[in-house]
Short mmCIF file of C-alpha atoms in Angstrom, two decimals:
data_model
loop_
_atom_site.label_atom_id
_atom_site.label_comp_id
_atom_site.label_asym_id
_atom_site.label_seq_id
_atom_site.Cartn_x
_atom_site.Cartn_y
_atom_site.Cartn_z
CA UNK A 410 26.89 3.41 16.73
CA UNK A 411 26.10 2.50 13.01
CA UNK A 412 28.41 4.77 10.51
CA UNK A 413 26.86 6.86 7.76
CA UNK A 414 27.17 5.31 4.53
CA UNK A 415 28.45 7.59 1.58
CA UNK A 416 27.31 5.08 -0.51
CA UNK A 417 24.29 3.26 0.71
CA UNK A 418 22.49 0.39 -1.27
CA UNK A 419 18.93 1.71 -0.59
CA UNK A 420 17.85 4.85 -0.14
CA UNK A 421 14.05 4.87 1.90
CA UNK A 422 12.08 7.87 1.22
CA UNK A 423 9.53 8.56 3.71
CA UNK A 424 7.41 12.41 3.20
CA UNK A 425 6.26 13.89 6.46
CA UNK A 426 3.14 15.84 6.82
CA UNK A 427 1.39 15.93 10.56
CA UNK A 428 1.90 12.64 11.02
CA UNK A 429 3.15 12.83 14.95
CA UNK A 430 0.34 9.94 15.69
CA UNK A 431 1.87 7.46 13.59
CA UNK A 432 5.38 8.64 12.57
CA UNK A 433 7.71 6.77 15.30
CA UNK A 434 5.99 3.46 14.33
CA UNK A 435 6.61 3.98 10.74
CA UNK A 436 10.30 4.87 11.31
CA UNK A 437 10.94 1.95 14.01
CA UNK A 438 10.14 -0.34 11.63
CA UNK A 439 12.10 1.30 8.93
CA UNK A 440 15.76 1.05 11.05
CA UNK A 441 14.21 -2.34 12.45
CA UNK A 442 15.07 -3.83 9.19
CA UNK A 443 17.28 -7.10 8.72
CA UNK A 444 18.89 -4.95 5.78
CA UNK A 445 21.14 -2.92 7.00
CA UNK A 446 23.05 -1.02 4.26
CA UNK A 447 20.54 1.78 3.41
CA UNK A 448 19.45 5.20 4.12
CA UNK A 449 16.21 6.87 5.70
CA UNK A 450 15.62 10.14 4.08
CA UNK A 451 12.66 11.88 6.22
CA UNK A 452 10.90 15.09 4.52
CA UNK A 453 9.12 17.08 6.71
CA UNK A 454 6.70 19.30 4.54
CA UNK A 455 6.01 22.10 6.93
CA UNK A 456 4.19 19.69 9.96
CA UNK A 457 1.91 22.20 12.40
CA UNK A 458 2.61 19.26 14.70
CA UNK A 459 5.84 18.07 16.51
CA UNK A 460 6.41 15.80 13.35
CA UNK A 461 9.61 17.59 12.77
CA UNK A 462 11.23 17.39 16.30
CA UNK A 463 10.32 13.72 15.86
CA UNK A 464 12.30 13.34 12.79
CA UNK A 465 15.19 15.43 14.33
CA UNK A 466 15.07 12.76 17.38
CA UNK A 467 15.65 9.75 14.80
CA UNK A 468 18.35 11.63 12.98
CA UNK A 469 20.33 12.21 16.02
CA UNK A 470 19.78 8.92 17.26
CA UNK A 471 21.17 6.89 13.89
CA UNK A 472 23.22 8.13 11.38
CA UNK A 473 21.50 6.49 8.59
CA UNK A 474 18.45 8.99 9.11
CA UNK A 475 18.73 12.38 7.26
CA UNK A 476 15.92 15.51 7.85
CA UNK A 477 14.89 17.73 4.92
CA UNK A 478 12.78 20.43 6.64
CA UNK A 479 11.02 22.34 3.97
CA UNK A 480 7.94 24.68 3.69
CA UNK A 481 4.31 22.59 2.79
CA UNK A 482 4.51 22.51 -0.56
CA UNK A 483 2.90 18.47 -0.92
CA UNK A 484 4.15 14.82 -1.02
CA UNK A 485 4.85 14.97 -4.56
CA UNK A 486 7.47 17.88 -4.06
CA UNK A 487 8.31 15.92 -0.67
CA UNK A 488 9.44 12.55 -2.46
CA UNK A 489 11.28 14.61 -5.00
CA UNK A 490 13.40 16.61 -2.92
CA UNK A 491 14.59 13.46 -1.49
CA UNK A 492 15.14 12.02 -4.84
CA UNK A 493 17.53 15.24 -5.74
CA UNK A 494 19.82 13.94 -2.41
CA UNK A 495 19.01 10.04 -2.63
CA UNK A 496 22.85 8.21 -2.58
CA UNK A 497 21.16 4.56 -3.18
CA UNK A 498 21.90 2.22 -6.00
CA UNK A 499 18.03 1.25 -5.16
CA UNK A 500 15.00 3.98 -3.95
CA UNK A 501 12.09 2.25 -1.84
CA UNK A 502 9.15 4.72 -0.45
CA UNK A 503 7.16 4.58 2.76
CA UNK A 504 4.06 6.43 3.72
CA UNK A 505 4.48 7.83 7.10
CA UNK A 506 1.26 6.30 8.41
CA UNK A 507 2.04 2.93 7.54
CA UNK A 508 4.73 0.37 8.45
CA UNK A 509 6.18 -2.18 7.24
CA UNK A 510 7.73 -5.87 8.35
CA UNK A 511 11.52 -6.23 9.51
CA UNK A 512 12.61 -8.63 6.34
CA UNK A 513 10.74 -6.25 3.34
CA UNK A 514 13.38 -4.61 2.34
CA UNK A 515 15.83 -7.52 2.11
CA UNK A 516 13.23 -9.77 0.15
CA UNK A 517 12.93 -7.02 -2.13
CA UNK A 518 16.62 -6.46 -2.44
CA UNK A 519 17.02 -10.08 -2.47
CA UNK A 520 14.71 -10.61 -5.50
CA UNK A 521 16.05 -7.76 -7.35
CA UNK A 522 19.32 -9.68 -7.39
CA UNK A 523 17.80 -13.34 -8.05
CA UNK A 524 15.98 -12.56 -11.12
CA UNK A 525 18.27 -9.60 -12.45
CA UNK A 526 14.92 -7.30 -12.18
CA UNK A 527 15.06 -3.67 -12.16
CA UNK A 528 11.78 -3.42 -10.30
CA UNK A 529 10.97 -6.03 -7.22
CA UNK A 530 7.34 -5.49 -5.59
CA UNK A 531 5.58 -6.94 -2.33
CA UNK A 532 2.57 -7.94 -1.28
CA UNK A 533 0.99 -5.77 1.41
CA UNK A 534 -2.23 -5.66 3.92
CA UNK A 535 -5.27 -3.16 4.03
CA UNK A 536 -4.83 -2.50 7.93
CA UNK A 537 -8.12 -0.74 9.58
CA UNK A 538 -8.89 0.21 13.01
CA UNK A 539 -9.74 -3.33 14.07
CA UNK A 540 -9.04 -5.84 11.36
CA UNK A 541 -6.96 -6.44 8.52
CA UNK A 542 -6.91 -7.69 4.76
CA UNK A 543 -4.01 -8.96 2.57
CA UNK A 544 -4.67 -7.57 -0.31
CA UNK A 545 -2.88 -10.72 -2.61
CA UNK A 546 -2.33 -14.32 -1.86
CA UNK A 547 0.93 -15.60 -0.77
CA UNK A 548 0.36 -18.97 -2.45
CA UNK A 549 0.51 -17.36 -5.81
CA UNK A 550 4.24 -17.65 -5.49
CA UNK A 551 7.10 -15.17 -6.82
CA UNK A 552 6.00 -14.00 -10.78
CA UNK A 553 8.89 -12.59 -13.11
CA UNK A 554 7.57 -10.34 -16.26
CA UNK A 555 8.51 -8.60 -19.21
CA UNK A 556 8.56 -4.86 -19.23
CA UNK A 557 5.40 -5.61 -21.70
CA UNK A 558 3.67 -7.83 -19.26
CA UNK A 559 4.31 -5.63 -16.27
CA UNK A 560 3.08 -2.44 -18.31
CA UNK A 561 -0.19 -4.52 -19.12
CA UNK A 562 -0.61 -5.80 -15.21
CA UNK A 563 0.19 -2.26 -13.97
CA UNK A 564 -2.14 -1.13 -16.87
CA UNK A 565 -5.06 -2.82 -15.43
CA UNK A 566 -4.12 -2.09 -12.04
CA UNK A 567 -4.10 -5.90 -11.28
CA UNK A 568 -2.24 -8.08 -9.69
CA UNK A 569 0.42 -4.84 -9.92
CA UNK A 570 -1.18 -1.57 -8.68
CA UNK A 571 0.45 2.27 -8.96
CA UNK A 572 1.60 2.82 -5.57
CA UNK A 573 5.03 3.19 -4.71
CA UNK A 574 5.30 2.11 -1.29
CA UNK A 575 5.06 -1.94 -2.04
CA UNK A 576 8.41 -1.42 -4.54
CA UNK A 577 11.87 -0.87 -4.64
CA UNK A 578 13.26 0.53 -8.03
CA UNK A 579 16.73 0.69 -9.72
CA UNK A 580 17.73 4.42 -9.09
CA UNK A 581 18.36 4.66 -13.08
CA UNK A 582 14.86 3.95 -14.03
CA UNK A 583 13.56 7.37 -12.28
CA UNK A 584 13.77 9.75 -15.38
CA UNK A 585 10.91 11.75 -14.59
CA UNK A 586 9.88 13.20 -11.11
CA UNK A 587 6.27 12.93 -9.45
CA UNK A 588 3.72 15.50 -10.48
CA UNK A 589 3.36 18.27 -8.53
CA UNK A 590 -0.28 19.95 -7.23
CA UNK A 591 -1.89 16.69 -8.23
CA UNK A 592 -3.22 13.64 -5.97
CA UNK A 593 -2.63 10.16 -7.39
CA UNK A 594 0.65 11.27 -8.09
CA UNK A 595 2.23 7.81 -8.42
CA UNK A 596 -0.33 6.58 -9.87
CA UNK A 597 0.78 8.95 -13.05
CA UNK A 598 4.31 8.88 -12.64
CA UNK A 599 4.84 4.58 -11.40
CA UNK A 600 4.29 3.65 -15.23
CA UNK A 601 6.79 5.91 -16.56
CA UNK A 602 9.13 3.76 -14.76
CA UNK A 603 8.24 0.61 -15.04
CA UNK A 604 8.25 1.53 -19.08
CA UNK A 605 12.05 1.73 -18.12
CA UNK A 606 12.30 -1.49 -16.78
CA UNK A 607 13.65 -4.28 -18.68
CA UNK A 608 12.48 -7.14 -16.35
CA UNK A 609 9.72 -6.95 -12.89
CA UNK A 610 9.87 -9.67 -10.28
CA UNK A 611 6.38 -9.63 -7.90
CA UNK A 612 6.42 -11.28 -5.01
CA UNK A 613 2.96 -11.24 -3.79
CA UNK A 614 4.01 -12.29 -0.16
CA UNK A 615 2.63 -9.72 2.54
CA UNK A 616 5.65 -7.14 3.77
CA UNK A 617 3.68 -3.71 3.95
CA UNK A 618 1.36 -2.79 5.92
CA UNK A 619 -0.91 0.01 4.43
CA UNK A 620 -3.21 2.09 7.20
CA UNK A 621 -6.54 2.80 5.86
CA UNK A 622 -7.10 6.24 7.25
CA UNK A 623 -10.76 8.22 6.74
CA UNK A 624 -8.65 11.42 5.64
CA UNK A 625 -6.47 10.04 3.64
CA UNK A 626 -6.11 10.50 -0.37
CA UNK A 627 -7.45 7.14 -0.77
CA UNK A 628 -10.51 7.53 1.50
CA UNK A 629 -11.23 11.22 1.25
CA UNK A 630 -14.42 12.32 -0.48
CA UNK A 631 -12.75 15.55 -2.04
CA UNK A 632 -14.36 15.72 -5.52
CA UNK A 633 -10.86 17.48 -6.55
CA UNK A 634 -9.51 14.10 -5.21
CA UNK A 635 -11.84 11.78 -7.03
CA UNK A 636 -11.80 13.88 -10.46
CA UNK A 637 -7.69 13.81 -10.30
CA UNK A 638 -7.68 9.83 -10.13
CA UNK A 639 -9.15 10.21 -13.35
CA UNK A 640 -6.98 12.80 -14.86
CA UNK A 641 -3.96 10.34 -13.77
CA UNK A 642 -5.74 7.72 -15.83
CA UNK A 643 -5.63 9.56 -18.97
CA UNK A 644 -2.17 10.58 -18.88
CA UNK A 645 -1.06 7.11 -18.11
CA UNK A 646 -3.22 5.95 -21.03
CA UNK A 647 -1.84 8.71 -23.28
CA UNK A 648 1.90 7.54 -22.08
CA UNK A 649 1.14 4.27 -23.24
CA UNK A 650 -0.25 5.22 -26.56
CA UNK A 651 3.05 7.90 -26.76
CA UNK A 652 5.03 4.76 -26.26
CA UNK A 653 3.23 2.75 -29.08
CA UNK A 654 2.28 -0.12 -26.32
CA UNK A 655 -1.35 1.38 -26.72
CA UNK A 656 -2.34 1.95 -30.21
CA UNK A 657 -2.88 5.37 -31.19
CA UNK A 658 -5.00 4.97 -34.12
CA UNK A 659 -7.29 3.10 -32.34
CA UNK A 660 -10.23 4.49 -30.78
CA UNK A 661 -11.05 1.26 -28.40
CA UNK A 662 -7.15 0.61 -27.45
CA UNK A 663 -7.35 1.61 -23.60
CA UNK A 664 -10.77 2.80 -23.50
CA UNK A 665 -12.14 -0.08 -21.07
CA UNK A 666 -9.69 0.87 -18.40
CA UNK A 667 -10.73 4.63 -18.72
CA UNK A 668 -14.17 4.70 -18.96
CA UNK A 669 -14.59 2.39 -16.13
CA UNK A 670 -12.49 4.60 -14.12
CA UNK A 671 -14.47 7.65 -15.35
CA UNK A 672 -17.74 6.03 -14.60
CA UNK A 673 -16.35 5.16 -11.08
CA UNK A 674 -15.28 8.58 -10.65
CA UNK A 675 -18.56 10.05 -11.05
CA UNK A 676 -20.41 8.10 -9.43
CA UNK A 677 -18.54 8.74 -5.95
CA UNK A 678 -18.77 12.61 -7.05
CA UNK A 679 -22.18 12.70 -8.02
CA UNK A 680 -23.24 10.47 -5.00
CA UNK A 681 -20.94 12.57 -1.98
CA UNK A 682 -20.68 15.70 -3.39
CA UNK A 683 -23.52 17.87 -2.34
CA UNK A 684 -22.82 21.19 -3.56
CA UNK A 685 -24.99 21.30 -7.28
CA UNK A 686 -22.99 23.97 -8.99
CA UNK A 687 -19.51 22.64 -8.51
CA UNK A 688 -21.22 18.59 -8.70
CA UNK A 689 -22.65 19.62 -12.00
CA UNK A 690 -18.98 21.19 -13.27
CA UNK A 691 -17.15 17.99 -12.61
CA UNK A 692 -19.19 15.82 -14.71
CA UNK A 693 -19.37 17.67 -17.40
CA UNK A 694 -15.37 18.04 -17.33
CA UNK A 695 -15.25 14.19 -16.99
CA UNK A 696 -17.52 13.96 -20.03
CA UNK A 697 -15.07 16.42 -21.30
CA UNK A 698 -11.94 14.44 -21.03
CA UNK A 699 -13.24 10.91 -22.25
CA UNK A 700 -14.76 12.42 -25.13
CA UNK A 701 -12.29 10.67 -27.49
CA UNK A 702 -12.86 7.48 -26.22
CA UNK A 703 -17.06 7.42 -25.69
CA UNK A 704 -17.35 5.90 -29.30
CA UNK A 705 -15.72 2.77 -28.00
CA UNK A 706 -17.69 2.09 -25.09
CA UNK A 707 -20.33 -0.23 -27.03
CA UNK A 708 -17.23 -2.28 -27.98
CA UNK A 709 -15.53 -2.36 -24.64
CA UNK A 710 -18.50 -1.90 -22.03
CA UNK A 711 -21.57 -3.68 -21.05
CA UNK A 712 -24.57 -3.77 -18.92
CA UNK A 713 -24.74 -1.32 -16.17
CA UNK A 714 -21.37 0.15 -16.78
CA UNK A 715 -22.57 1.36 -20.54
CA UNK A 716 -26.12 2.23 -19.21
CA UNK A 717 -24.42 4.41 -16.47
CA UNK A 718 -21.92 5.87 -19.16
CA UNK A 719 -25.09 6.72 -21.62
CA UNK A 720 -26.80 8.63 -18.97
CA UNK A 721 -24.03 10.29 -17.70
CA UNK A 722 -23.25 11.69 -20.87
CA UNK A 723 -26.60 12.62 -22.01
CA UNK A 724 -28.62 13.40 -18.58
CA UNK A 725 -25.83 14.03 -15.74
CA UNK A 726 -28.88 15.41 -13.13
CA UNK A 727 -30.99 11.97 -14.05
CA UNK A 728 -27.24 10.33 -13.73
CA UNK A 729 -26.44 11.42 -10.43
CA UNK A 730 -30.21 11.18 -8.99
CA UNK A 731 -29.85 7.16 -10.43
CA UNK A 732 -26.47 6.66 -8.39
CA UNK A 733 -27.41 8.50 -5.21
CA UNK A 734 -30.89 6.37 -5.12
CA UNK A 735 -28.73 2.66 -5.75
CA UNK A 736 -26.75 4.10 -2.56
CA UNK A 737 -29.97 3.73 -0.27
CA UNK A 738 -29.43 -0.29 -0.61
CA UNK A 739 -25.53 0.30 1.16
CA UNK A 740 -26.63 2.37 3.72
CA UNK A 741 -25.90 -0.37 6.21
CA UNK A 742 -22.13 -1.00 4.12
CA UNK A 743 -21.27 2.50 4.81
CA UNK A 744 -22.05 2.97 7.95
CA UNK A 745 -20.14 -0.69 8.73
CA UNK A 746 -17.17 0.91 7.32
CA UNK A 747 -16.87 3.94 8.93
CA UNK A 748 -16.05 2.51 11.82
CA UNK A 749 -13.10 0.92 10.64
CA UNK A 750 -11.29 4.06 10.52
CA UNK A 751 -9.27 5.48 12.74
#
């Protein structure tokens, strides 16, 4: 039997929430890995399912695996309660729905070493109920950046995007802990690191395999869901401008990125949300919270993303009754992808 390592290389942090469907293939091919010298920290966050025993199976089974059983309290509390125990000289995270391929981690770990990065990240696949989509091309080759360029990719959300699960990181960049009570929480909290980072190697070859569930925080129509994407835009773009790599002073320095993710926003809450009253309440908070950054948009939008912004701001009922009618002409679209869901 493998020995426990006081000392591990990597530590894997996987949060556990009623996951019992998918859990054992996420954590075979976690201790299937050709890297060895790590550790599986599993967080159950108060499963109603036998997600727990499961865990408890693995942990008695190899010594690498260690249980934190704790009341539901979110993944964001989940990942750092892990992080308060993590031994690793390098912290990777897995969702516990997904799964990744046998040689991830030791590509990752592998590039982190070549290129003397502090951050290595992989490609991964969109994987639905009967097909699946890399979301980057291999061909692209391995890409080494700057902390400036990787701030500016990550930025953008292109080719780098906010998740954690594609990355491993240098356990000294994570100064700050994920937000709690929020969704999108990496999406806030990812940039904070990589502004730690002094160099970012992307490797855009396939390794994770990410399970496109209808429930999930991705997928979900939740306005709460939809409206906190955007609230994790603005504090990244207030990070940025806190950091000086966004320019303060300047009224159009970020405000493509965050009015295009506002728009986006409200148009999936105005368009699924059917409850007026509480519809009605989120746009006008969204107006609300770009407010500093609407004088830009004639400088930074065009076409229908600034007609959609105008209306939004000064007609939300004509805003949402223009969105919802565009949706008639994807009514085929939709239905196509509902049943790629689980």
């Amino acid at each position: 039997m493998k020995e426990r390592s006081q000392n591990p290389e990597i530590s894997i942090i996987v949060p556990v929430y009623n996951m019992e469907r998918y859990l054992r293939r996420c954590v075979d091919s976690i201790l299937a890995q050709c890297f060895k010298d790590f550790e599986l920290i599993l967080v159950d966050d108060g499963s109603k399912d036998s997600s727990l025993g499961i865990c408890r199976e693995y942990e008695a089974l190899d010594p690498r695996v260690r249980v934190i059983a704790k009341a539901n309290s979110g993944v964001s509390d989940s990942r750092n309660a892990a992080l308060d125990v993590a031994r690793g000289k390098f912290v990777g995270f897995v969702d516990s729905d997904d799964w990744i391929d046998a040689g991830m981690y030791e590509r990752l770990h592998s590039n982190m070493l070549k290129y003397d990065a502090d951050i290595a990240i992989c490609g991964y696949t969109f994987e639905w109920k009967n097909r699946s989509k890399p979301r980057h091309d291999a061909a692209e080759g391995v890409m080494v950046f700057d902390r400036d360029e990787a701030l500016g990719l990550l930025f953008r959300d292109d080719p780098i995007q906010s998740m954690s699960c594609d990355k491993l990181f240098r356990r000294s960049l994570i100064t700050e802990k994920y937000p709690v009570n929020y969704y999108f929480e990496d999406h806030a909290v990812t940039i904070k690191w990589f502004a730690n980072a002094r160099r970012v190697v992307f490797d855009p070859e396939s390794f994770y395999h990410y399970r496109m569930r209808q429930g999930s925080t991705v997928n979900g129509m939740n306005p709460e869901r939809r409206y906190h994407f955007l609230v994790a835009e603005l504090k990244r773009a207030e990070f940025l401008k806190s950091i000086g790599f966004l320019n303060p002073d300047d009224a159009s320095s970020g405000a493509g990125r965050v009015l295009t993710v506002a728009i986006d926003v409200a148009k999936n809450i105005a368009r699924y949300d059917t409850t007026e009253d509480l519809r009605r309440d989120y746009l006008r908070r969204i107006v609300d919270d770009i407010h500093s950054y609407i004088p830009a948009a004639g400088t930074v939008l065009e076409g229908k993303k600034l007609r959609r912004l105008r209306c939004l701001v000064e007609n939300p009922r004509k805003f949402t009754r223009m969105v919802r009618f565009s949706l008639l002409f994807e009514f085929g679209r939709h239905r196509n992808r509902r049943n790629l869901f689980d």
